[in-house]
Amino acid sequence: MASSGDKPKNFFKKLINYRNFEYILFTLIIFFKLHFLHDNLHARYIDMSLLDDVIAIGSILLVSFWTLWLPRRGRAIALIILNVLLTGIIFSDLVYYRYFGDFITVPVLLQAGQVGELGDSIQSLIHLKDLWLVADWIIWLAIHIGLLFYRRTRARKQTSGNQPPYSQASRHGSKRNSLRLSRFVTGLGVFVLGFVITMGPIRFYAKTWAVGLFEGGWWNISLYNVTGLLGFHYYDAYRYAKEHHGDKPELSDQEKDTIREWFQKAGDERANDGTFGAYKESNVLVVQVEAFMNFMIGKEIGGQEITPNFNKLMQDSLYFSNYFHQTGQGRTSDADFSSQSSLHPLPTGSVFVRYPDHTYDTLPQILNQNGYETGAFHAYEGSFWNRINMYKAMGYDHFYSKKDFKMDESLGWSLGDKSFFRQSLVKMSEEQQPFYSFLITLSSHHPYSLPASVRQLDTGEFKDTIFGNYLESIHYADAALGELVEGMKRDGLWDNTILYVYGDHDNSIPEQADYEKFLGKPLTELDMHQIMNQVPLLVHLPDGKAAGVYDQPAGQLDMAPSLLHLLGISSKPYYMMGNNLFADGDKFVVLRSGAFTDGKLYYIPSPDNLFDNGTCYDLSSKVETDIEKCRVPHEEAKKRLQISDNLIMSNLIPELKSGAASAQ
Ligand code: GP9
Ligand code: MN
């Protein structure tokens, strides 16, 4: 008779002897890890419902059902490999999300080289608690050692008895066949179950609150909200394969006409006023400053200005206080692309990497055709963001990358901005005028860990925090900007060059408390959205005219048409979607997430991409207003993003141009 103490022992024995014990354990563990990731996303609106849990379990069954077809040992090995792979994906996504606020997609993976180059940044993005993601490996190992020990003891006990007679061995053969059959049926059953509990809820979502999500695909977070992480990666891979290896979706004539009409109208609205051509044949120097945000312009910490040089420059420049970055996953490259080509970046990946072979109307190319010598300057590896290929395609005469600079001031990722500007000015002085120079800085890049020797700001309570370090880096970048201006004056460039300075994107520091502490006031959702999406723009005209603060809404897409305007080159023949900063008329700025503003209203979308779930703000009161007021501009925002995506992905510009030419 079994004693009561034997009961748990027997239960444990039965449990580990249960054929699918490891499989169930595996499913639970991966489910836990998906939850861990989810709980660490810190994103607004991402709620996990019971149905999401069902999808998560279903998607785990779908990636692993086939292991049930394997014999026990093979299955154990397969589950270990799958566990390692899935943990790797979850962990990489977590780290990537902490920096980019997004998930890794296939196009991003194709830039894997540069993920590695994030180096220090990656270290700062890994937290101690992430060890939870591998805690099971230790338990898993212990269980396997235990199992091995248990089975050995059992086998020894069995072999110490008699060998089974021949008839028993043949019975074992038929038992093996029935075991195989049962494995097959179990695996199949789990696949069907996985399919039903994954696709059922997804179909339900896609028919209710997520209508059109898979077609529109505004934002990866929205997709994740519907499909969960594993489903998101599956869909992303499918989307990539379809885009690059499947048939390209042909746009109908009607769709093309809509695009043509939109550009026709936009060209008229971009009409030129008195300043058209006022700076014809001036040099143009554009500086795109890394992670340069608008919220600290004109601000002080402990009585010290964060950006004293920028603030001083504002006195005889145009400062656009409501200028937005319009970037997506392609970060610096997106800021570059949208500024130079006046098109929206893509919803996933970087245009530089995905479609460098397609045709765009870019500022360097147009200026080149107008007699300018054009150069891009960036003291980093030329392959990063596929710049080498893209800059050639964009029509630059020169691309000065890291190898063209002397590393005499090593800072952060590469050369310090001060030396970068100094050396760039020397290169510019060798160029024929007028020139167009595009400089991309780097010293204020995440994780903002500049050496003590160049830190000049006392950040007080922010000392040694990433936010404090960010302010330090910006202070350094600003000092470099001051030296650039001095250098331009010294080299005789100040009076014949348009200087256009803007930030590329936010700083990847999302903690609201830091901004509240720095600005000394509580912030609303609208405030935070503006803070994270606004970058400063400063335009210094050769004669210092038109100085002042301009608060009209504007964005990176506006750069190319605006500079063309000042230089007296009409942007009408080109496929550009931005506004002309120097022309009258209504301004409308659309961000890649689908957020938009016209200066009166401000719309923040929700990740489920359902218009009604977004928030419509009245900017005069800064209070939420009737969502209906945002409906029409929302449709226009959606249309613009779609037009831009079509233009880029289907390489439509050459076709539209040849159509326009034959129509004349
Ligand atoms: C590196 C620089 C940084 O060349 O452009 O890119 P980011 O990480 O900011 O996209
Ligand atoms: Mn950047």
XYZ file of C-alpha atoms in Angstrom, residues 173-568:
396
model
C 7.594 -3.298 -32.941
C 3.872 -2.886 -33.293
C 3.851 -0.685 -30.190
C 6.441 1.536 -31.908
C 4.184 1.882 -34.963
C 1.218 2.829 -32.874
C 3.427 5.305 -30.990
C 4.428 6.920 -34.303
C 0.821 7.179 -35.315
C -0.148 8.720 -32.028
C 2.734 11.236 -32.337
C 1.579 12.170 -35.814
C -2.019 12.617 -34.728
C -1.011 14.660 -31.659
C 1.224 16.942 -33.783
C -1.503 17.416 -36.357
C -4.069 18.081 -33.659
C -1.829 20.716 -32.078
C -1.268 22.365 -35.470
C -5.018 22.560 -36.090
C -5.604 23.854 -32.579
C -2.797 26.427 -32.993
C -4.174 27.553 -36.325
C -7.708 27.938 -35.050
C -6.824 29.823 -31.852
C -4.371 32.097 -33.672
C -6.274 32.884 -36.836
C -9.736 32.934 -35.241
C -9.108 35.923 -32.941
C -6.935 37.683 -35.568
C -9.744 37.378 -38.113
C -12.138 38.639 -35.492
C -9.922 41.684 -34.822
C -9.432 42.296 -38.537
C -13.176 42.346 -39.030
C -13.982 44.526 -36.052
C -11.628 47.170 -34.680
C -8.631 46.409 -36.907
C -10.350 46.724 -40.287
C -7.832 47.525 -43.042
C -4.830 47.155 -40.775
C -3.086 44.610 -42.962
C -3.654 46.666 -46.078
C -2.770 50.078 -44.657
C -0.043 48.996 -42.231
C 0.621 52.381 -40.686
C 2.575 51.216 -37.748
C 4.190 47.975 -36.591
C 2.887 48.448 -33.072
C -0.652 48.246 -34.430
C 0.164 44.966 -36.130
C 1.695 43.635 -32.940
C -1.432 44.606 -31.063
C -3.406 42.315 -33.311
C -1.045 39.446 -34.058
C 1.265 39.281 -31.043
C 5.032 39.142 -31.476
C 5.415 35.827 -33.297
C 2.516 36.594 -35.623
C 4.033 40.000 -36.285
C 7.331 38.471 -37.401
C 5.567 35.934 -39.558
C 3.529 38.661 -41.224
C 6.557 40.890 -41.653
C 8.506 38.090 -43.379
C 5.526 37.364 -45.607
C 5.139 41.045 -46.462
C 8.820 41.341 -47.316
C 8.805 38.224 -49.499
C 5.679 39.412 -51.292
C 7.141 42.856 -51.871
C 10.470 41.723 -53.199
C 9.844 38.386 -54.794
C 6.164 38.316 -55.529
C 4.357 40.273 -58.204
C 4.481 43.996 -57.486
C 0.945 45.246 -56.919
C 0.077 47.127 -60.090
C -1.659 50.404 -59.446
C -4.770 50.990 -61.479
C -4.928 53.912 -63.927
C -7.413 55.526 -61.623
C -5.009 55.295 -58.680
C -2.272 56.814 -60.808
C -4.596 59.630 -61.873
C -5.366 60.369 -58.223
C -1.645 60.661 -57.543
C -1.111 62.892 -60.593
C -3.960 65.150 -59.542
C -2.655 65.408 -56.009
C 0.746 66.597 -57.222
C -0.785 68.979 -59.717
C -2.739 70.644 -56.940
C 0.150 70.585 -54.461
C 2.409 72.258 -57.009
C -0.080 75.117 -57.395
C -0.411 75.558 -53.635
C 3.338 75.752 -53.325
C 3.138 78.898 -55.411
C 5.969 81.325 -55.036
C 5.869 84.701 -53.386
C 8.262 87.644 -53.292
C 11.215 85.738 -51.866
C 11.355 83.387 -54.857
C 14.926 83.426 -56.166
C 16.005 86.061 -53.604
C 19.143 84.049 -52.910
C 19.773 82.696 -56.389
C 23.135 80.970 -56.708
C 23.978 81.268 -53.028
C 25.855 78.375 -51.500
C 23.728 76.123 -49.330
C 25.026 74.470 -46.197
C 22.612 72.075 -44.495
C 23.484 70.637 -41.092
C 21.452 67.694 -39.792
C 22.223 67.455 -36.084
C 21.958 64.078 -34.365
C 19.060 63.741 -31.875
C 18.672 67.526 -31.711
C 15.274 68.199 -30.166
C 13.277 71.367 -29.810
C 12.292 71.251 -26.142
C 15.641 72.510 -24.806
C 16.091 75.404 -27.228
C 16.349 78.607 -25.217
C 16.300 76.659 -21.942
C 18.780 76.732 -19.090
C 19.980 74.365 -16.413
C 21.570 75.790 -13.255
C 21.712 79.188 -14.989
C 23.584 77.815 -18.019
C 22.042 77.791 -21.489
C 21.893 74.327 -23.097
C 22.278 75.733 -26.631
C 23.874 79.210 -26.268
C 25.189 79.292 -29.840
C 21.921 78.255 -31.424
C 20.118 80.817 -29.258
C 22.509 83.535 -30.383
C 22.110 82.553 -34.028
C 18.334 82.882 -33.681
C 18.773 86.669 -33.391
C 19.593 87.051 -37.073
C 17.957 83.866 -38.383
C 14.546 82.357 -38.959
C 13.712 79.918 -36.169
C 10.828 77.531 -36.837
C 9.492 76.590 -33.432
C 6.907 74.120 -34.718
C 9.064 71.980 -36.996
C 8.527 68.210 -36.923
C 10.725 65.264 -37.729
C 8.807 62.880 -39.929
C 10.977 59.813 -39.496
C 10.094 56.146 -39.119
C 12.289 53.106 -38.532
C 15.036 54.497 -40.766
C 15.894 57.189 -38.174
C 18.820 59.340 -39.407
C 18.427 58.030 -42.939
C 14.708 58.836 -42.900
C 15.379 62.408 -41.782
C 17.880 62.653 -44.617
C 15.553 61.088 -47.186
C 12.480 63.124 -46.284
C 14.458 66.378 -46.197
C 16.246 65.809 -49.516
C 13.418 64.222 -51.494
C 10.360 65.719 -49.807
C 8.648 62.334 -49.593
C 7.596 60.407 -46.511
C 9.863 57.633 -45.298
C 8.374 54.127 -45.364
C 6.327 52.512 -42.573
C 9.024 49.853 -42.131
C 12.771 49.902 -42.686
C 14.729 52.634 -44.406
C 14.231 53.779 -48.000
C 18.029 54.014 -48.219
C 18.287 50.283 -47.642
C 15.115 49.023 -49.262
C 14.849 51.042 -52.452
C 18.135 52.799 -53.244
C 17.645 51.755 -56.868
C 14.368 53.640 -57.333
C 14.044 57.159 -58.724
C 13.432 60.267 -56.598
C 13.614 63.993 -57.181
C 16.335 64.979 -54.761
C 17.759 68.335 -53.822
C 21.416 67.473 -54.620
C 20.449 66.138 -58.027
C 18.367 69.186 -58.923
C 21.040 71.577 -57.677
C 23.634 69.622 -59.577
C 21.646 70.187 -62.747
C 21.621 73.864 -61.844
C 25.375 74.191 -61.702
C 26.052 73.394 -58.052
C 28.883 71.218 -56.781
C 27.267 68.869 -54.285
C 28.709 66.949 -51.363
C 27.514 64.849 -48.417
C 29.700 64.837 -45.302
C 29.439 62.293 -42.505
C 32.426 61.037 -40.522
C 31.246 57.455 -40.166
C 31.402 54.197 -42.106
C 30.122 54.876 -45.603
C 28.098 51.681 -45.668
C 25.968 52.661 -42.682
C 22.371 53.151 -43.796
C 23.586 52.148 -47.257
C 24.761 55.725 -47.759
C 27.444 54.872 -50.315
C 24.865 53.537 -52.748
C 22.114 55.949 -51.915
C 24.245 59.092 -52.139
C 25.398 58.089 -55.582
C 21.784 57.598 -56.599
C 20.804 60.939 -55.054
C 23.249 62.701 -57.328
C 25.973 63.897 -54.955
C 29.312 64.674 -56.586
C 31.145 63.635 -53.409
C 30.496 61.657 -50.299
C 33.087 62.312 -47.594
C 32.809 59.482 -45.068
C 34.984 58.450 -42.119
C 37.914 57.434 -44.305
C 38.159 61.009 -45.641
C 38.576 62.561 -42.188
C 41.575 62.621 -39.881
C 40.610 61.076 -36.536
C 42.108 63.872 -34.476
C 39.212 64.182 -32.016
C 37.819 60.774 -31.233
C 34.440 61.135 -29.538
C 31.543 58.696 -29.039
C 30.936 56.754 -32.220
C 33.534 58.499 -34.285
C 35.044 61.924 -34.923
C 33.897 64.788 -32.652
C 31.593 67.346 -34.277
C 34.081 70.193 -33.759
C 36.785 68.523 -35.791
C 34.181 67.236 -38.255
C 33.019 70.790 -38.988
C 36.571 72.097 -39.120
C 37.669 69.483 -41.652
C 34.439 69.760 -43.648
C 35.003 73.509 -44.064
C 38.444 72.817 -45.504
C 36.920 70.405 -48.034
C 34.227 72.959 -48.911
C 36.811 75.634 -49.517
C 38.264 73.387 -52.227
C 34.909 73.076 -53.960
C 33.695 75.203 -56.762
C 30.965 77.697 -55.827
C 28.036 77.669 -55.624
C 28.066 74.493 -53.590
C 25.473 72.444 -51.826
C 26.882 70.731 -48.737
C 24.971 68.372 -46.502
C 26.623 67.686 -43.135
C 25.416 65.019 -40.708
C 26.744 65.247 -37.150
C 27.195 62.302 -34.813
C 28.601 63.318 -31.400
C 25.157 63.683 -29.801
C 24.214 60.087 -30.573
C 22.676 57.748 -28.019
C 23.855 56.743 -25.363
C 25.346 60.255 -25.044
C 28.370 59.168 -23.057
C 30.893 61.891 -23.853
C 34.181 61.866 -21.938
C 34.443 64.166 -18.899
C 37.026 66.283 -20.736
C 34.400 67.721 -23.114
C 31.548 68.037 -20.625
C 30.965 71.653 -19.742
C 27.474 71.686 -18.350
C 26.523 71.196 -14.728
C 23.375 69.111 -15.122
C 22.674 69.107 -11.351
C 20.082 66.505 -10.427
C 20.442 64.938 -13.880
C 24.156 64.309 -13.376
C 25.171 60.840 -14.615
C 21.683 60.023 -15.862
C 21.080 59.395 -19.549
C 18.948 62.533 -19.693
C 21.754 64.614 -18.150
C 24.240 63.055 -20.552
C 21.931 63.916 -23.426
C 21.923 67.583 -22.397
C 25.736 67.445 -22.165
C 25.994 66.024 -25.680
C 23.681 68.649 -27.093
C 25.682 71.354 -25.333
C 28.805 70.011 -27.041
C 27.067 69.792 -30.450
C 25.901 73.378 -29.983
C 29.452 74.520 -29.189
C 30.585 72.800 -32.393
C 27.855 74.650 -34.285
C 29.191 77.926 -32.867
C 32.656 77.050 -34.179
C 31.199 76.183 -37.584
C 29.627 79.634 -37.825
C 32.902 81.268 -36.774
C 34.685 79.168 -39.411
C 32.197 80.200 -42.089
C 32.734 83.854 -41.216
C 36.497 83.404 -41.250
C 36.382 81.642 -44.646
C 34.167 84.299 -46.203
C 31.161 82.004 -46.508
C 28.792 83.698 -44.088
C 27.460 86.320 -46.482
C 26.943 84.101 -49.515
C 25.644 80.906 -47.943
C 22.215 79.835 -46.733
C 22.682 77.907 -43.486
C 19.888 75.418 -42.735
C 20.206 73.576 -39.389
C 17.726 71.021 -38.041
C 17.527 67.928 -35.821
C 17.081 64.458 -37.273
C 14.810 62.813 -34.683
C 14.141 62.371 -30.969
C 16.640 61.132 -28.388
C 15.056 57.729 -27.594
C 14.554 58.779 -23.965
C 10.813 58.352 -23.448
C 10.561 58.866 -19.661
C 8.048 61.652 -19.150
C 9.318 62.349 -15.617
C 12.671 63.592 -17.013
C 11.002 66.188 -19.225
C 8.657 67.262 -16.438
C 11.583 67.709 -14.076
C 13.617 69.590 -16.688
C 10.776 71.873 -17.778
C 9.447 72.219 -14.227
C 5.814 71.488 -15.038
C 3.482 68.529 -15.483
C 3.065 67.479 -19.101
C 0.010 66.239 -20.931
C -0.148 63.566 -23.626
C -0.198 66.362 -26.212
C 2.872 68.047 -24.683
C 4.810 64.781 -24.692
C 3.844 64.017 -28.274
C 5.019 67.433 -29.385
C 8.231 67.148 -27.392
C 9.119 63.784 -28.906
C 8.290 64.847 -32.452
C 9.518 68.422 -32.725
C 13.043 69.260 -33.788
C 14.341 72.811 -34.190
C 14.909 74.411 -37.581
C 17.106 77.442 -38.030
C 17.576 79.152 -41.387
C 20.184 81.861 -41.676
C 19.893 83.813 -44.906
C 23.048 85.374 -46.395
C 21.873 88.924 -45.620
C 20.438 88.017 -42.204
C 16.966 89.149 -43.324
C 13.569 87.816 -42.204
C 14.916 86.903 -38.752
C 12.326 85.913 -36.188
C 10.363 83.101 -34.650
C 7.978 81.305 -37.017
C 5.396 79.093 -35.361
C 3.628 77.773 -38.424
C 3.569 73.962 -38.509
C 6.363 72.638 -40.704
C 8.421 69.504 -41.120
C 11.391 67.830 -42.718
C 9.549 67.263 -46.001
C 9.515 71.030 -46.433
C 13.259 71.451 -46.797
C 13.753 70.688 -50.495
C 10.877 72.793 -51.894
C 11.760 75.685 -49.547
C 15.444 75.820 -50.476
C 14.596 75.514 -54.172
C 12.261 78.452 -53.692
C 14.967 80.656 -52.169
C 17.300 79.720 -55.022
C 14.714 80.569 -57.660
